[in-house]
CSV table of C-alpha atoms in Angstrom, one decimal:
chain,number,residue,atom,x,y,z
X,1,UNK,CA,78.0,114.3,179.0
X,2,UNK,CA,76.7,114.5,175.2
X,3,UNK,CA,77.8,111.7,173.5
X,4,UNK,CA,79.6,111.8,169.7
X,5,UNK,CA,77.7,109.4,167.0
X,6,UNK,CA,80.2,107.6,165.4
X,7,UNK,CA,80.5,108.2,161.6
X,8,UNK,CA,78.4,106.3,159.4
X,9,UNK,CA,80.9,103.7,157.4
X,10,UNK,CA,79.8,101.7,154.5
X,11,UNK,CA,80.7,98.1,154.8
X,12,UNK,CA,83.3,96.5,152.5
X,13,UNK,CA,80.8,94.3,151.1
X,14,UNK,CA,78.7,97.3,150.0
X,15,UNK,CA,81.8,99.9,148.6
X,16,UNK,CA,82.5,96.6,146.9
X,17,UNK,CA,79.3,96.2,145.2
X,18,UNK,CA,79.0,100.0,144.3
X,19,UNK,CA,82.6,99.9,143.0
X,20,UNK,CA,81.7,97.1,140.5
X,21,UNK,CA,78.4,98.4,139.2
X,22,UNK,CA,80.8,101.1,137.5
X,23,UNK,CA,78.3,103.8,138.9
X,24,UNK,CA,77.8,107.0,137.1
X,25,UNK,CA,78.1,106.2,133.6
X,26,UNK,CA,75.8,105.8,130.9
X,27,UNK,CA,77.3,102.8,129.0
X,28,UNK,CA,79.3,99.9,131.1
X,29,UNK,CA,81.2,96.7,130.5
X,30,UNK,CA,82.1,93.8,131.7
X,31,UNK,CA,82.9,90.0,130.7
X,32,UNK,CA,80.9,86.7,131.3
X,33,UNK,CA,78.0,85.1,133.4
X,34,UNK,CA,79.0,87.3,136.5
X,35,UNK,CA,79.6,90.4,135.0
X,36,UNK,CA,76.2,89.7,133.0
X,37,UNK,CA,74.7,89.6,136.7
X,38,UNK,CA,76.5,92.3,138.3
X,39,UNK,CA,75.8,94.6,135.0
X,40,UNK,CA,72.1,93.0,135.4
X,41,UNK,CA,71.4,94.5,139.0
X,42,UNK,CA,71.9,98.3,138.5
X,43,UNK,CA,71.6,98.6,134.4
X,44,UNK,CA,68.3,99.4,132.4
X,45,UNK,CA,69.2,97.5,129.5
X,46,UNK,CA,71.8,94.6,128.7
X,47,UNK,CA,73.8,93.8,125.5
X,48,UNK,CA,75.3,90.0,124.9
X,49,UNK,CA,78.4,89.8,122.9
X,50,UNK,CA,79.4,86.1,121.8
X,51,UNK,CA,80.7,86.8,118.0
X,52,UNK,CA,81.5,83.1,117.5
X,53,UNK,CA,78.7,82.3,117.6
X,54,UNK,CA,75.6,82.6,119.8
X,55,UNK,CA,74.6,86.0,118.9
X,56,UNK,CA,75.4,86.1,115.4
X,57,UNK,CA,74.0,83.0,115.2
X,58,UNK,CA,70.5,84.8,116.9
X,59,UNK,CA,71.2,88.0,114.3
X,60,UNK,CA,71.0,85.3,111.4
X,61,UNK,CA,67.8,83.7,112.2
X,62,UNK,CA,65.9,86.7,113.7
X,63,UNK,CA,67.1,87.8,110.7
X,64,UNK,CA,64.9,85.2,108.6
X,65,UNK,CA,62.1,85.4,110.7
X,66,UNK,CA,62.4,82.5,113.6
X,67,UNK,CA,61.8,83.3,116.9
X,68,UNK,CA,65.3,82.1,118.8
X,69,UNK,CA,65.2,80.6,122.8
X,70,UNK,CA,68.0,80.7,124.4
X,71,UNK,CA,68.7,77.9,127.1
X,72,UNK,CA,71.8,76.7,128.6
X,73,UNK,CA,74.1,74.1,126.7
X,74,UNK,CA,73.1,70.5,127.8
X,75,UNK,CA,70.3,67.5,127.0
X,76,UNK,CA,67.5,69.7,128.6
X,77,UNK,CA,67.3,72.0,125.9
X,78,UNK,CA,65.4,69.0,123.6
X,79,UNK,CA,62.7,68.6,126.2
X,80,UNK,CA,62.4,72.2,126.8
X,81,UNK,CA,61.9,72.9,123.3
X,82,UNK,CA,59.2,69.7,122.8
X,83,UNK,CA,57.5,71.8,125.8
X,84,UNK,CA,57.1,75.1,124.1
X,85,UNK,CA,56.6,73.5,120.7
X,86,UNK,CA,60.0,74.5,118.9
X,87,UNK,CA,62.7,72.9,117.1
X,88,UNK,CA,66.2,72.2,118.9
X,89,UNK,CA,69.4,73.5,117.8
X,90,UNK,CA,72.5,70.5,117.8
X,91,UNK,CA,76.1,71.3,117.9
X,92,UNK,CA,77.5,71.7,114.7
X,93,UNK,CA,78.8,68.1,114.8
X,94,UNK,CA,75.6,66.6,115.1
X,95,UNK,CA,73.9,68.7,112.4
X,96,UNK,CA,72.5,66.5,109.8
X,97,UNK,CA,70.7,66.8,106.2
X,98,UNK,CA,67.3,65.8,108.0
X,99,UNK,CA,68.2,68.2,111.2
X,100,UNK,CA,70.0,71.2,109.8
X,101,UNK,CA,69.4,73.6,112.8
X,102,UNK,CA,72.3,73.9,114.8
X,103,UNK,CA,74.9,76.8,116.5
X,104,UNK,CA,76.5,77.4,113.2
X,105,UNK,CA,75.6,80.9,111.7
X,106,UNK,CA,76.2,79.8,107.9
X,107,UNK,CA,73.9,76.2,108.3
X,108,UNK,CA,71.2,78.9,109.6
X,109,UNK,CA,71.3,80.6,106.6
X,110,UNK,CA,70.6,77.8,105.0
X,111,UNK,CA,68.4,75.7,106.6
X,112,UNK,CA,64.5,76.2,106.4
X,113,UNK,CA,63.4,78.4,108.8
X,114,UNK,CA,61.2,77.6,111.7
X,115,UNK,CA,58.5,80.1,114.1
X,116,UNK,CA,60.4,78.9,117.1
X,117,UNK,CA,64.6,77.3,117.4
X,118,UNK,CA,65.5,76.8,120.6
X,119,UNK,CA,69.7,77.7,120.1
X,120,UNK,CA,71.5,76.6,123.4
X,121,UNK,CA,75.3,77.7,123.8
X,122,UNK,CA,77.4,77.1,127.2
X,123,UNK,CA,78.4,81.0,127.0
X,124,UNK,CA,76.1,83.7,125.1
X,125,UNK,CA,72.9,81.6,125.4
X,126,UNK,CA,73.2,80.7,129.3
X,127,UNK,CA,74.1,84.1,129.5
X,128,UNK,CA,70.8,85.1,127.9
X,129,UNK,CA,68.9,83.0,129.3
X,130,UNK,CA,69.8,83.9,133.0
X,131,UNK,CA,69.2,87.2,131.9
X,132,UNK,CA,65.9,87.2,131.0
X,133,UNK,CA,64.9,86.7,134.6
X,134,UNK,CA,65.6,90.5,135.3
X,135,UNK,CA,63.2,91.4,133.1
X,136,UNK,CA,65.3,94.0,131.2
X,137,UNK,CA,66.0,94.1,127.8
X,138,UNK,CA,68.3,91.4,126.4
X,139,UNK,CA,70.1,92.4,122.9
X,140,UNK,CA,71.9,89.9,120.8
X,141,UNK,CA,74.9,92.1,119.4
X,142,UNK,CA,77.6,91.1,117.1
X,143,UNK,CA,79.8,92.4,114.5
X,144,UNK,CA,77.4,92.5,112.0
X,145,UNK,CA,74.7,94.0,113.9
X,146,UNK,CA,76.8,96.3,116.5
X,147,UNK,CA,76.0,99.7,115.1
X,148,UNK,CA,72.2,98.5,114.7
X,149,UNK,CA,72.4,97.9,118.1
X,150,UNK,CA,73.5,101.1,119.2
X,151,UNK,CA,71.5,103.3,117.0
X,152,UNK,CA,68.4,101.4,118.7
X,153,UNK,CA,69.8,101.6,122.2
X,154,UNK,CA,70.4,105.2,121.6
X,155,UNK,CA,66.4,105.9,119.9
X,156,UNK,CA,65.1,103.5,123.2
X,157,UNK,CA,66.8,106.2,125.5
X,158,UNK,CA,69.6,104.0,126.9
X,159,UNK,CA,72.7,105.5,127.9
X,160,UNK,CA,72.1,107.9,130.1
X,161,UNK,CA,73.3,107.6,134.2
X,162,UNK,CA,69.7,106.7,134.6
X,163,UNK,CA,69.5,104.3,132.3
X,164,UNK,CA,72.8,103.0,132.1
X,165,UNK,CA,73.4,100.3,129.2
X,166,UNK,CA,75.5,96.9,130.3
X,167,UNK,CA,77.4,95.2,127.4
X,168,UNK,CA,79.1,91.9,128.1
X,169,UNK,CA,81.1,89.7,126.6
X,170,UNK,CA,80.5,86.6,126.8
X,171,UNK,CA,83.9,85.0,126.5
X,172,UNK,CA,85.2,81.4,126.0
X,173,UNK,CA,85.8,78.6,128.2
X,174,UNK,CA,89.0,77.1,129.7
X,175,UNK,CA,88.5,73.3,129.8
X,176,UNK,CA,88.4,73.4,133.4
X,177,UNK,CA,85.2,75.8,133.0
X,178,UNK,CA,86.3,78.4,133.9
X,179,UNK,CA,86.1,82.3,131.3
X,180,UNK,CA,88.5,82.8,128.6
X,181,UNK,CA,88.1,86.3,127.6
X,182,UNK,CA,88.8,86.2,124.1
X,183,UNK,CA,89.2,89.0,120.9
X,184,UNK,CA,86.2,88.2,119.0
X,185,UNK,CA,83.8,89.2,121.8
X,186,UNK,CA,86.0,92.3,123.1
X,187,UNK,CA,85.8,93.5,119.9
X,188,UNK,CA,82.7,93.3,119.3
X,189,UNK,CA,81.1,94.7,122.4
X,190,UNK,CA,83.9,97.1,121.9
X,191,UNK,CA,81.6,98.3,118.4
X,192,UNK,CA,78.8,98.1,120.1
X,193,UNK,CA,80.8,101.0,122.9
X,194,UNK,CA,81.3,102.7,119.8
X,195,UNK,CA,78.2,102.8,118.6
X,196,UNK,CA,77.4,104.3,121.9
X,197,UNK,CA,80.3,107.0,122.1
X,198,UNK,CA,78.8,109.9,123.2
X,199,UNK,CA,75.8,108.9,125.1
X,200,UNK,CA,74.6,111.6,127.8
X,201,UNK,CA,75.9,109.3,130.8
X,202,UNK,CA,79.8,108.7,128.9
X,203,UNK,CA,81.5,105.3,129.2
X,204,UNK,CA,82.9,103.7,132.7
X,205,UNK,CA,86.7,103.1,132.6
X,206,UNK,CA,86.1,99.4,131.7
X,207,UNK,CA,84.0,100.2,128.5
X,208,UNK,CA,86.6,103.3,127.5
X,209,UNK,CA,89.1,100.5,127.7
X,210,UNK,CA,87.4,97.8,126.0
X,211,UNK,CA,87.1,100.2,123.2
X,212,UNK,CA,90.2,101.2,122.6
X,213,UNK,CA,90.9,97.6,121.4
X,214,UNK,CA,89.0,98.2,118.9
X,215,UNK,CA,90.8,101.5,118.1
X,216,UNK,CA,94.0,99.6,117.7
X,217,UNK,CA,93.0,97.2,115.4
X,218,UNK,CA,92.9,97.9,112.1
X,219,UNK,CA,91.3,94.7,110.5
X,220,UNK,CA,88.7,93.6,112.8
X,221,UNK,CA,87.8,90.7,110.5
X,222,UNK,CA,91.8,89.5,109.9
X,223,UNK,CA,91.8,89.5,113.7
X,224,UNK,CA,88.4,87.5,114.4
X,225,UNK,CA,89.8,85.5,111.8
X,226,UNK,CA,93.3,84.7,113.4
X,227,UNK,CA,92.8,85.3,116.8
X,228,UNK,CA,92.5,81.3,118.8
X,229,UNK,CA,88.5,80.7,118.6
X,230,UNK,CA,88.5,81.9,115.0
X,231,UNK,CA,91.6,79.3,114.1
X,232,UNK,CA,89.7,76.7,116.0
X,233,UNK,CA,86.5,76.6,114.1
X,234,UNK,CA,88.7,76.9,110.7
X,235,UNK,CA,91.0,74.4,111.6
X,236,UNK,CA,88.0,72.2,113.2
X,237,UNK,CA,86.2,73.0,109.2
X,238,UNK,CA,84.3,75.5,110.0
X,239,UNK,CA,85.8,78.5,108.4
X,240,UNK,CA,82.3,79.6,106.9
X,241,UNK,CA,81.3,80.5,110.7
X,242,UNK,CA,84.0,82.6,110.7
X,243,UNK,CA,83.6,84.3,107.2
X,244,UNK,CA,79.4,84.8,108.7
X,245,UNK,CA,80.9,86.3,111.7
X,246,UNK,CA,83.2,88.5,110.6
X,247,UNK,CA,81.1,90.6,108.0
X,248,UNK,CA,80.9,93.9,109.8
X,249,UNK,CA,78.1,96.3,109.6
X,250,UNK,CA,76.5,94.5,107.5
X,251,UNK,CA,72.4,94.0,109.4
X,252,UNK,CA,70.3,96.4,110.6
X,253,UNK,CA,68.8,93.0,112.9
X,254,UNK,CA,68.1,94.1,116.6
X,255,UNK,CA,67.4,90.8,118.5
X,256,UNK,CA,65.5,92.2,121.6
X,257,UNK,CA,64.6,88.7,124.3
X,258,UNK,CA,61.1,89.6,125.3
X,259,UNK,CA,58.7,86.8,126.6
X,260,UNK,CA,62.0,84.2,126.6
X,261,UNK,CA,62.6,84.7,123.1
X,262,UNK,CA,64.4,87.2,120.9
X,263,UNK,CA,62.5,88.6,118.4
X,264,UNK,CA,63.5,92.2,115.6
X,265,UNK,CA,63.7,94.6,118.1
C-alpha cells in the first residue's frame, strides 16, 4: 500500500514573518524600533526618518563636518562618548553657553563643531544605533535631505527586489513608552518613497500608502509645523527646531552610519 506525503504547510510563525517583510518590492516601510528590525532582516539598505529631530539634527552636523554617534537616550551615552573620545550631546534643556551640543538642530548650527558628537535620542538614535549591528547601510533622512537621500539610494543600486530599501519612521512616544506614529516622520519618509518612485522593484502597499500622505498635503512645512510634536517644541520655545526641520529640499547631506558613526555618504 503506497502511502500519500502529506503536503508541505508553512507554519504560521513563518507565513507571518514572510508577510511582514513586505516581499517582492523594491522600496518598503514601516514605523519604529520593530519595524526598523523587521525591515533590518530581509532589506539591503535602511533609511531612519525622525524629522523632529534626530536625523535632521545628524543632516545639520554631518553637514559641518562632525562625525555623529548615535546611542540610545540615557546617562550611558556620557561615558560612552569619554570612551571613544567624543563630545556628548544634552537635551535641549540642559544645553548651556559652555556646552552648546545638544539634540536641537538650530543650537547645532551654531555651536563649534567637533570631529566626533555623540547625539543620543530615545527614538531615531536608538533606532540607529540598533541598526548598525546588521551591518547594512544606515541613512539619516529628513525633510531637508529626503530627495538627496533617494538620488544616492538610487546611484548605490538600492531599490530593486534584490536589494530592497527599508525606510522607517521613527515615531514618537506615548508616556507609557509605547510608539506614537506621528506626521512629521510619515511625511518625511513618505519624500524619501518619493524620491524612490519608480525604482525597478516598485513600492510595497505600506510605502504606496505612506506616500500618498504626502500627496495630500499640500504644505508640508504648515503641517510639521502644526501637527502635535511641532506645537510641542514651539510652545515648549523651541520654534527654531521646527523652522530647521521644516526647510524642504534644501541639502544635498547623505548621512551614511559606517564604523558606528554617520559620516557624508
Amino acid at each position: 500500500m503506497t502511502r500519500t506525503r502529506p503536503p508541505h504547510r508553512i507554519s504560521a510563525e513563518a507565513l507571518a514573518l514572510a508577510v511582514f517583510a513586505q516581499p517582492g518590492s523594491g522600496a518598503r516601510f514601516d514605523w519604529g524600533l520593530t519595524g526598523a528590525a523587521e525591515l533590518g532582516r530581509v532589506c539591503a539598505a535602511l533609511v531612519v526618518v525622525d524629522v523632529l529631530s534626530f536625523t535632521t539634527a545628524v543632516e545639520v552636523a554631518v553637514g559641518r563636518g562632525m562625525r555623529v554617534h548615535p546611542f540610545p537616550w540615557g546617562e550611558q551615552a556620557a561615558d560612552y562618548a569619554r570612551r571613544v573620545g567624543a563630545v556628548a550631546a544634552v537635551g535641549r534643556r540642559q544645553m548651556t553657553p559652555e556646552h552648546p551640543w545638544s539634540l536641537s538642530p538650530a543650537a547645532l548650527r551654531n555651536a563649534p563643531v567637533v570631529a566626533d558628537l555623540v547625539l543620543p535620542s530615545p527614538n531615531g538614535s536608538a533606532i540607529s544605533a540598533a541598526a548598525s549591528a546588521t551591518g547594512l547601510p544606515v541613512v539619516a533622512a529628513c525633510l531637508r535631505n529626503a530627495r538627496a537621500v533617494g538620488r544616492w539610494l538610487r546611484a548605490e543600486g538600492y531599490g530593486s527586489t534584490d536589494s530592497p530599501v527599508g525606510v522607517v519612521a521613527a515615531g514618537e512616544r506615548w508616556p507609557d513608552g509605547s510608539l506614537r506614529p506621528c506626521v512629521e516622520d510619515q511625511l518625511g519618509a513618505a519624500s524619501v518613497l518619493d524620491a524612490l518612485s519608480g525604482v525597478p522593484g516598485g513600492l510595497s502597499v505600506e510605502a504606496a500608502m505612506a506616500l500618498a500622505a504626502l500627496a495630500s498635503t499640500p504644505d508640508v512645512p504648515a503641517a510639521v509645523r502644526g501637527c502635535v510634536s511641532g506645537r510641542e517644541l514651539v510652545e515648549s520655545g523651541f520654534a527654531g527646531d521646527v523652522e530647521v526641520a521644516v526647510q524642504v529640499g534644501v541639502s544635498d547631506v547623505v548621512p551614511v552610519l559606517r564604523q558606528g558613526y554617520f559620516v557624508a555618504g
